[in-house]
Amino acid sequence: MDSMAKTGRKNGSGRFALVLFLVFLLLLGLTACLILQRLQSPSRAVVGRWRMELDYTDYAAARAERWLRDAQLGDQVAAAEYFPALHVDVLFTLRRDGSWERSLDEASYEAARAAAVDGMAASARQLLRLRVAATGRGGGPDEYAEQLMRDALGMSSSAYFASYGPQLLPSPEDLRGRWAGSGKWTIADGRIDLGGGPVDFLIGDRLLVLTGSDGTEVYARDDAA
């Protein structure tokens, strides 16, 4: 009896191990099929919403410096030092039905515009501090320069440049005219066509890169979509 019980336990263990092995092979096969399907169907990989960052930091700093110089406020400050990274985002959606849409992320534009104004205000305050220091009275802290500007302008430095300063970014209308649009998309022979002729593209888990006659566009997958 003991011998038969031991034999039964061995057979049961063997069958359990065989089942586990078969399940492993099944999962391995399914994974391979999914990978192969993804490689064979790039159109599946591009479906979703993508986001591209347009960097306008240098653009805005250059316009701020030119305005300050033309206003004869001085040219002793590199405005770029006072500007944070200014990014305006373009949203690019590719749908399963073969349609696509590209639009300006209005929230990112407003955030970049406000940050650019603050950067220009900081540049102007630094110029004021340098002018005060040149009189031998000491430049004082940034708060001192801000108070001088409030007394002279009747408003904060940021409020002044938001209302009366230069346009530090391209207008939303210009950006929409450059980037916004919609249409149909197809993929053939390893290239994607958005309606204006096929262009080269690379696709990864996180990035979509389009390369055409107008240059290269790099999009990151938008997890917030």
PDB file of C-alpha atoms in Angstrom:
ATOM      1  CA  MET A   1       0.000   0.000   0.000  1.00  0.00           C
ATOM      2  CA  ASP A   2       2.796   2.419   0.908  1.00  0.00           C
ATOM      3  CA  SER A   3       4.492   1.626  -2.382  1.00  0.00           C
ATOM      4  CA  MET A   4       1.287   2.316  -4.335  1.00  0.00           C
ATOM      5  CA  ALA A   5       0.732   5.609  -2.455  1.00  0.00           C
ATOM      6  CA  LYS A   6       4.254   6.758  -3.224  1.00  0.00           C
ATOM      7  CA  THR A   7       3.808   5.833  -6.882  1.00  0.00           C
ATOM      8  CA  GLY A   8       0.568   7.839  -6.969  1.00  0.00           C
ATOM      9  CA  ARG A   9       2.201  10.886  -5.447  1.00  0.00           C
ATOM     10  CA  LYS A  10       5.050  10.679  -7.984  1.00  0.00           C
ATOM     11  CA  ASN A  11       2.605  10.409 -10.865  1.00  0.00           C
ATOM     12  CA  GLY A  12       0.624  13.374  -9.508  1.00  0.00           C
ATOM     13  CA  SER A  13       3.753  15.478  -9.190  1.00  0.00           C
ATOM     14  CA  GLY A  14       4.786  14.538 -12.700  1.00  0.00           C
ATOM     15  CA  ARG A  15       1.426  15.514 -14.149  1.00  0.00           C
ATOM     16  CA  PHE A  16       1.523  18.864 -12.270  1.00  0.00           C
ATOM     17  CA  ALA A  17       5.016  19.610 -13.595  1.00  0.00           C
ATOM     18  CA  LEU A  18       3.858  18.722 -17.118  1.00  0.00           C
ATOM     19  CA  VAL A  19       0.885  21.086 -16.829  1.00  0.00           C
ATOM     20  CA  LEU A  20       3.153  23.909 -15.644  1.00  0.00           C
ATOM     21  CA  PHE A  21       5.508  23.257 -18.549  1.00  0.00           C
ATOM     22  CA  LEU A  22       2.635  23.342 -21.049  1.00  0.00           C
ATOM     23  CA  VAL A  23       1.306  26.585 -19.567  1.00  0.00           C
ATOM     24  CA  PHE A  24       4.776  28.092 -19.843  1.00  0.00           C
ATOM     25  CA  LEU A  25       5.009  27.081 -23.501  1.00  0.00           C
ATOM     26  CA  LEU A  26       1.555  28.543 -24.153  1.00  0.00           C
ATOM     27  CA  LEU A  27       2.466  31.890 -22.576  1.00  0.00           C
ATOM     28  CA  LEU A  28       5.746  31.944 -24.471  1.00  0.00           C
ATOM     29  CA  GLY A  29       3.914  31.310 -27.726  1.00  0.00           C
ATOM     30  CA  LEU A  30       1.350  34.055 -27.033  1.00  0.00           C
ATOM     31  CA  THR A  31       4.099  36.552 -26.222  1.00  0.00           C
ATOM     32  CA  ALA A  32       5.940  35.702 -29.435  1.00  0.00           C
ATOM     33  CA  CYS A  33       2.724  36.109 -31.428  1.00  0.00           C
ATOM     34  CA  LEU A  34       2.040  39.531 -29.891  1.00  0.00           C
ATOM     35  CA  ILE A  35       5.588  40.696 -30.636  1.00  0.00           C
ATOM     36  CA  LEU A  36       5.386  39.393 -34.197  1.00  0.00           C
ATOM     37  CA  GLN A  37       1.997  41.030 -34.704  1.00  0.00           C
ATOM     38  CA  ARG A  38       3.373  44.356 -33.454  1.00  0.00           C
ATOM     39  CA  LEU A  39       6.346  44.143 -35.772  1.00  0.00           C
ATOM     40  CA  GLN A  40       4.168  43.175 -38.731  1.00  0.00           C
ATOM     41  CA  SER A  41       1.524  45.864 -38.008  1.00  0.00           C
ATOM     42  CA  PRO A  42       3.229  49.231 -37.401  1.00  0.00           C
ATOM     43  CA  SER A  43      -0.144  50.918 -37.873  1.00  0.00           C
ATOM     44  CA  ARG A  44      -1.261  49.402 -34.571  1.00  0.00           C
ATOM     45  CA  ALA A  45       1.769  50.856 -32.811  1.00  0.00           C
ATOM     46  CA  VAL A  46       1.205  54.447 -33.944  1.00  0.00           C
ATOM     47  CA  VAL A  47      -2.443  54.625 -32.855  1.00  0.00           C
ATOM     48  CA  GLY A  48      -2.898  56.919 -29.858  1.00  0.00           C
ATOM     49  CA  ARG A  49      -2.093  60.449 -28.781  1.00  0.00           C
ATOM     50  CA  TRP A  50       1.414  61.850 -29.007  1.00  0.00           C
ATOM     51  CA  ARG A  51       2.941  65.081 -27.707  1.00  0.00           C
ATOM     52  CA  MET A  52       5.784  67.168 -29.157  1.00  0.00           C
ATOM     53  CA  GLU A  53       7.557  69.931 -27.217  1.00  0.00           C
ATOM     54  CA  LEU A  54       8.519  73.065 -29.148  1.00  0.00           C
ATOM     55  CA  ASP A  55      11.339  74.883 -27.334  1.00  0.00           C
ATOM     56  CA  TYR A  56      11.007  78.692 -27.457  1.00  0.00           C
ATOM     57  CA  THR A  57      13.477  79.570 -24.693  1.00  0.00           C
ATOM     58  CA  ASP A  58      16.140  81.128 -26.940  1.00  0.00           C
ATOM     59  CA  TYR A  59      13.476  82.721 -29.158  1.00  0.00           C
ATOM     60  CA  ALA A  60      11.851  84.541 -26.231  1.00  0.00           C
ATOM     61  CA  ALA A  61      15.149  85.556 -24.600  1.00  0.00           C
ATOM     62  CA  ALA A  62      16.418  87.060 -27.856  1.00  0.00           C
ATOM     63  CA  ARG A  63      13.245  89.131 -28.279  1.00  0.00           C
ATOM     64  CA  ALA A  64      13.449  90.309 -24.668  1.00  0.00           C
ATOM     65  CA  GLU A  65      17.069  91.414 -25.055  1.00  0.00           C
ATOM     66  CA  ARG A  66      16.273  93.256 -28.286  1.00  0.00           C
ATOM     67  CA  TRP A  67      13.344  95.099 -26.671  1.00  0.00           C
ATOM     68  CA  LEU A  68      15.371  96.118 -23.616  1.00  0.00           C
ATOM     69  CA  ARG A  69      18.202  97.326 -25.820  1.00  0.00           C
ATOM     70  CA  ASP A  70      15.892  99.269 -28.161  1.00  0.00           C
ATOM     71  CA  ALA A  71      14.227 100.850 -25.111  1.00  0.00           C
ATOM     72  CA  GLN A  72      17.708 101.974 -24.032  1.00  0.00           C
ATOM     73  CA  LEU A  73      17.377 100.185 -20.731  1.00  0.00           C
ATOM     74  CA  GLY A  74      20.774  98.619 -21.228  1.00  0.00           C
ATOM     75  CA  ASP A  75      22.434  95.569 -22.718  1.00  0.00           C
ATOM     76  CA  GLN A  76      24.375  94.304 -19.708  1.00  0.00           C
ATOM     77  CA  VAL A  77      22.076  91.386 -19.015  1.00  0.00           C
ATOM     78  CA  ALA A  78      21.853  88.065 -20.841  1.00  0.00           C
ATOM     79  CA  ALA A  79      18.098  87.586 -20.636  1.00  0.00           C
ATOM     80  CA  ALA A  80      18.419  83.839 -21.231  1.00  0.00           C
ATOM     81  CA  GLU A  81      19.809  83.505 -17.701  1.00  0.00           C
ATOM     82  CA  TYR A  82      16.435  84.583 -16.310  1.00  0.00           C
ATOM     83  CA  PHE A  83      14.236  82.469 -18.568  1.00  0.00           C
ATOM     84  CA  PRO A  84      13.138  78.961 -17.591  1.00  0.00           C
ATOM     85  CA  ALA A  85      12.714  76.337 -20.294  1.00  0.00           C
ATOM     86  CA  LEU A  86       9.761  77.466 -22.397  1.00  0.00           C
ATOM     87  CA  HIS A  87       7.909  74.604 -24.065  1.00  0.00           C
ATOM     88  CA  VAL A  88       4.776  74.828 -26.175  1.00  0.00           C
ATOM     89  CA  ASP A  89       3.237  71.427 -26.888  1.00  0.00           C
ATOM     90  CA  VAL A  90       1.648  70.098 -30.048  1.00  0.00           C
ATOM     91  CA  LEU A  91      -0.819  67.213 -29.646  1.00  0.00           C
ATOM     92  CA  PHE A  92      -0.928  64.623 -32.430  1.00  0.00           C
ATOM     93  CA  THR A  93      -3.669  61.980 -32.409  1.00  0.00           C
ATOM     94  CA  LEU A  94      -3.740  58.988 -34.770  1.00  0.00           C
ATOM     95  CA  ARG A  95      -7.005  57.040 -34.627  1.00  0.00           C
ATOM     96  CA  ARG A  96      -7.807  53.459 -35.524  1.00  0.00           C
ATOM     97  CA  ASP A  97     -10.323  54.589 -38.145  1.00  0.00           C
ATOM     98  CA  GLY A  98      -7.472  56.085 -40.193  1.00  0.00           C
ATOM     99  CA  SER A  99      -8.050  59.723 -39.232  1.00  0.00           C
ATOM    100  CA  TRP A 100      -5.548  62.046 -37.558  1.00  0.00           C
ATOM    101  CA  GLU A 101      -5.685  65.407 -35.821  1.00  0.00           C
ATOM    102  CA  ARG A 102      -2.968  67.782 -34.680  1.00  0.00           C
ATOM    103  CA  SER A 103      -3.587  70.761 -32.409  1.00  0.00           C
ATOM    104  CA  LEU A 104      -1.882  73.303 -30.196  1.00  0.00           C
ATOM    105  CA  ASP A 105      -2.000  72.546 -26.476  1.00  0.00           C
ATOM    106  CA  GLU A 106      -3.459  75.870 -25.361  1.00  0.00           C
ATOM    107  CA  ALA A 107      -2.639  75.273 -21.678  1.00  0.00           C
ATOM    108  CA  SER A 108       1.053  74.751 -22.438  1.00  0.00           C
ATOM    109  CA  TYR A 109       1.072  77.935 -24.520  1.00  0.00           C
ATOM    110  CA  GLU A 110      -0.392  80.031 -21.715  1.00  0.00           C
ATOM    111  CA  ALA A 111       2.054  78.554 -19.197  1.00  0.00           C
ATOM    112  CA  ALA A 112       5.013  79.300 -21.488  1.00  0.00           C
ATOM    113  CA  ARG A 113       3.756  82.835 -22.167  1.00  0.00           C
ATOM    114  CA  ALA A 114       3.418  83.594 -18.441  1.00  0.00           C
ATOM    115  CA  ALA A 115       6.870  82.146 -17.710  1.00  0.00           C
ATOM    116  CA  ALA A 116       8.373  84.220 -20.546  1.00  0.00           C
ATOM    117  CA  VAL A 117       6.852  87.421 -19.135  1.00  0.00           C
ATOM    118  CA  ASP A 118       8.272  86.597 -15.696  1.00  0.00           C
ATOM    119  CA  GLY A 119      11.675  85.990 -17.281  1.00  0.00           C
ATOM    120  CA  MET A 120      11.633  89.343 -19.021  1.00  0.00           C
ATOM    121  CA  ALA A 121      10.532  91.085 -15.823  1.00  0.00           C
ATOM    122  CA  ALA A 122      13.441  89.466 -13.970  1.00  0.00           C
ATOM    123  CA  SER A 123      15.838  90.677 -16.683  1.00  0.00           C
ATOM    124  CA  ALA A 124      14.499  94.231 -16.401  1.00  0.00           C
ATOM    125  CA  ARG A 125      14.821  94.198 -12.608  1.00  0.00           C
ATOM    126  CA  GLN A 126      18.441  93.112 -12.911  1.00  0.00           C
ATOM    127  CA  LEU A 127      19.153  95.975 -15.326  1.00  0.00           C
ATOM    128  CA  LEU A 128      17.562  98.384 -12.862  1.00  0.00           C
ATOM    129  CA  ARG A 129      19.702  97.035 -10.037  1.00  0.00           C
ATOM    130  CA  LEU A 130      22.826  97.531 -12.167  1.00  0.00           C
ATOM    131  CA  ARG A 131      21.824 101.129 -12.940  1.00  0.00           C
ATOM    132  CA  VAL A 132      21.191 101.882  -9.286  1.00  0.00           C
ATOM    133  CA  ALA A 133      24.520 100.292  -8.371  1.00  0.00           C
ATOM    134  CA  ALA A 134      26.254 102.499 -10.956  1.00  0.00           C
ATOM    135  CA  THR A 135      25.121 105.571  -9.018  1.00  0.00           C
ATOM    136  CA  GLY A 136      27.015 104.338  -5.972  1.00  0.00           C
ATOM    137  CA  ARG A 137      23.882 103.608  -3.938  1.00  0.00           C
ATOM    138  CA  GLY A 138      24.174  99.817  -4.227  1.00  0.00           C
ATOM    139  CA  GLY A 139      21.943  97.644  -6.339  1.00  0.00           C
ATOM    140  CA  GLY A 140      19.866  96.223  -3.523  1.00  0.00           C
ATOM    141  CA  PRO A 141      18.023  92.908  -3.614  1.00  0.00           C
ATOM    142  CA  ASP A 142      15.583  91.874  -6.311  1.00  0.00           C
ATOM    143  CA  GLU A 143      12.667  92.882  -4.060  1.00  0.00           C
ATOM    144  CA  TYR A 144      14.070  96.431  -3.925  1.00  0.00           C
ATOM    145  CA  ALA A 145      14.157  96.646  -7.723  1.00  0.00           C
ATOM    146  CA  GLU A 146      10.614  95.297  -7.895  1.00  0.00           C
ATOM    147  CA  GLN A 147       9.402  97.951  -5.473  1.00  0.00           C
ATOM    148  CA  LEU A 148      11.067 100.705  -7.514  1.00  0.00           C
ATOM    149  CA  MET A 149       9.294  99.462 -10.624  1.00  0.00           C
ATOM    150  CA  ARG A 150       5.951  99.258  -8.806  1.00  0.00           C
ATOM    151  CA  ASP A 151       6.372 102.843  -7.614  1.00  0.00           C
ATOM    152  CA  ALA A 152       7.264 104.045 -11.119  1.00  0.00           C
ATOM    153  CA  LEU A 153       4.781 101.979 -13.130  1.00  0.00           C
ATOM    154  CA  GLY A 154       1.893 101.601 -10.731  1.00  0.00           C
ATOM    155  CA  MET A 155       1.903  97.842 -11.203  1.00  0.00           C
ATOM    156  CA  SER A 156       4.209  94.850 -10.838  1.00  0.00           C
ATOM    157  CA  SER A 157       6.999  94.346 -13.348  1.00  0.00           C
ATOM    158  CA  SER A 158       5.350  91.155 -14.634  1.00  0.00           C
ATOM    159  CA  ALA A 159       1.995  92.875 -15.062  1.00  0.00           C
ATOM    160  CA  TYR A 160       3.665  95.714 -16.953  1.00  0.00           C
ATOM    161  CA  PHE A 161       5.477  93.472 -19.424  1.00  0.00           C
ATOM    162  CA  ALA A 162       2.384  91.296 -19.863  1.00  0.00           C
ATOM    163  CA  SER A 163       0.440  94.394 -20.949  1.00  0.00           C
ATOM    164  CA  TYR A 164       3.041  96.593 -22.620  1.00  0.00           C
ATOM    165  CA  GLY A 165       6.051  94.418 -23.337  1.00  0.00           C
ATOM    166  CA  PRO A 166       6.966  92.695 -26.607  1.00  0.00           C
ATOM    167  CA  GLN A 167       5.398  89.517 -27.878  1.00  0.00           C
ATOM    168  CA  LEU A 168       7.874  86.941 -26.639  1.00  0.00           C
ATOM    169  CA  LEU A 169       6.329  83.913 -28.353  1.00  0.00           C
ATOM    170  CA  PRO A 170       4.797  83.404 -31.772  1.00  0.00           C
ATOM    171  CA  SER A 171       1.080  84.123 -31.615  1.00  0.00           C
ATOM    172  CA  PRO A 172      -1.335  81.212 -31.061  1.00  0.00           C
ATOM    173  CA  GLU A 173      -2.742  81.925 -34.518  1.00  0.00           C
ATOM    174  CA  ASP A 174       0.683  81.543 -36.113  1.00  0.00           C
ATOM    175  CA  LEU A 175       1.330  78.299 -34.267  1.00  0.00           C
ATOM    176  CA  ARG A 176      -2.072  76.900 -35.165  1.00  0.00           C
ATOM    177  CA  GLY A 177      -1.465  77.826 -38.781  1.00  0.00           C
ATOM    178  CA  ARG A 178       1.850  75.971 -38.690  1.00  0.00           C
ATOM    179  CA  TRP A 179       0.812  72.866 -36.765  1.00  0.00           C
ATOM    180  CA  ALA A 180      -2.953  72.409 -36.508  1.00  0.00           C
ATOM    181  CA  GLY A 181      -4.687  70.188 -39.007  1.00  0.00           C
ATOM    182  CA  SER A 182      -6.500  66.926 -39.640  1.00  0.00           C
ATOM    183  CA  GLY A 183      -6.871  64.309 -42.306  1.00  0.00           C
ATOM    184  CA  LYS A 184      -6.421  60.643 -43.115  1.00  0.00           C
ATOM    185  CA  TRP A 185      -3.316  58.544 -42.568  1.00  0.00           C
ATOM    186  CA  THR A 186      -2.033  55.344 -44.125  1.00  0.00           C
ATOM    187  CA  ILE A 187       1.115  53.263 -43.789  1.00  0.00           C
ATOM    188  CA  ALA A 188       2.705  51.527 -46.764  1.00  0.00           C
ATOM    189  CA  ASP A 189       6.213  50.345 -47.583  1.00  0.00           C
ATOM    190  CA  GLY A 190       7.509  51.429 -44.182  1.00  0.00           C
ATOM    191  CA  ARG A 191       6.370  55.045 -44.606  1.00  0.00           C
ATOM    192  CA  ILE A 192       3.428  57.007 -43.235  1.00  0.00           C
ATOM    193  CA  ASP A 193       1.301  59.338 -45.351  1.00  0.00           C
ATOM    194  CA  LEU A 194      -0.724  62.066 -43.634  1.00  0.00           C
ATOM    195  CA  GLY A 195      -2.120  63.368 -46.894  1.00  0.00           C
ATOM    196  CA  GLY A 196       0.869  65.404 -48.011  1.00  0.00           C
ATOM    197  CA  GLY A 197       2.972  62.551 -49.309  1.00  0.00           C
ATOM    198  CA  PRO A 198       4.711  59.681 -47.516  1.00  0.00           C
ATOM    199  CA  VAL A 199       7.414  60.427 -44.945  1.00  0.00           C
ATOM    200  CA  ASP A 200       9.821  58.201 -43.059  1.00  0.00           C
ATOM    201  CA  PHE A 201       8.952  57.264 -39.506  1.00  0.00           C
ATOM    202  CA  LEU A 202      10.391  55.370 -36.564  1.00  0.00           C
ATOM    203  CA  ILE A 203       8.207  53.972 -33.818  1.00  0.00           C
ATOM    204  CA  GLY A 204       9.081  52.805 -30.321  1.00  0.00           C
ATOM    205  CA  ASP A 205       7.187  52.204 -27.130  1.00  0.00           C
ATOM    206  CA  ARG A 206       7.554  55.845 -26.115  1.00  0.00           C
ATOM    207  CA  LEU A 207       8.618  57.797 -29.213  1.00  0.00           C
ATOM    208  CA  LEU A 208       7.321  58.505 -32.695  1.00  0.00           C
ATOM    209  CA  VAL A 209       9.779  60.197 -35.063  1.00  0.00           C
ATOM    210  CA  LEU A 210       8.648  61.636 -38.406  1.00  0.00           C
ATOM    211  CA  THR A 211      11.266  62.728 -40.926  1.00  0.00           C
ATOM    212  CA  GLY A 212      10.194  64.614 -44.031  1.00  0.00           C
ATOM    213  CA  SER A 213      11.325  67.436 -46.284  1.00  0.00           C
ATOM    214  CA  ASP A 214      10.368  70.001 -43.614  1.00  0.00           C
ATOM    215  CA  GLY A 215      12.593  68.427 -40.974  1.00  0.00           C
ATOM    216  CA  THR A 216      12.239  65.972 -38.114  1.00  0.00           C
ATOM    217  CA  GLU A 217       9.398  65.865 -35.609  1.00  0.00           C
ATOM    218  CA  VAL A 218       9.858  63.921 -32.364  1.00  0.00           C
ATOM    219  CA  TYR A 219       6.730  62.992 -30.400  1.00  0.00           C
ATOM    220  CA  ALA A 220       6.457  61.290 -27.022  1.00  0.00           C
ATOM    221  CA  ARG A 221       3.489  59.112 -26.195  1.00  0.00           C
ATOM    222  CA  ASP A 222       0.999  61.092 -24.124  1.00  0.00           C
ATOM    223  CA  ASP A 223       0.125  59.040 -21.050  1.00  0.00           C
ATOM    224  CA  ALA A 224      -2.584  61.537 -20.092  1.00  0.00           C
ATOM    225  CA  ALA A 225      -4.662  60.676 -23.141  1.00  0.00           C
TER     226      ALA A 225
END
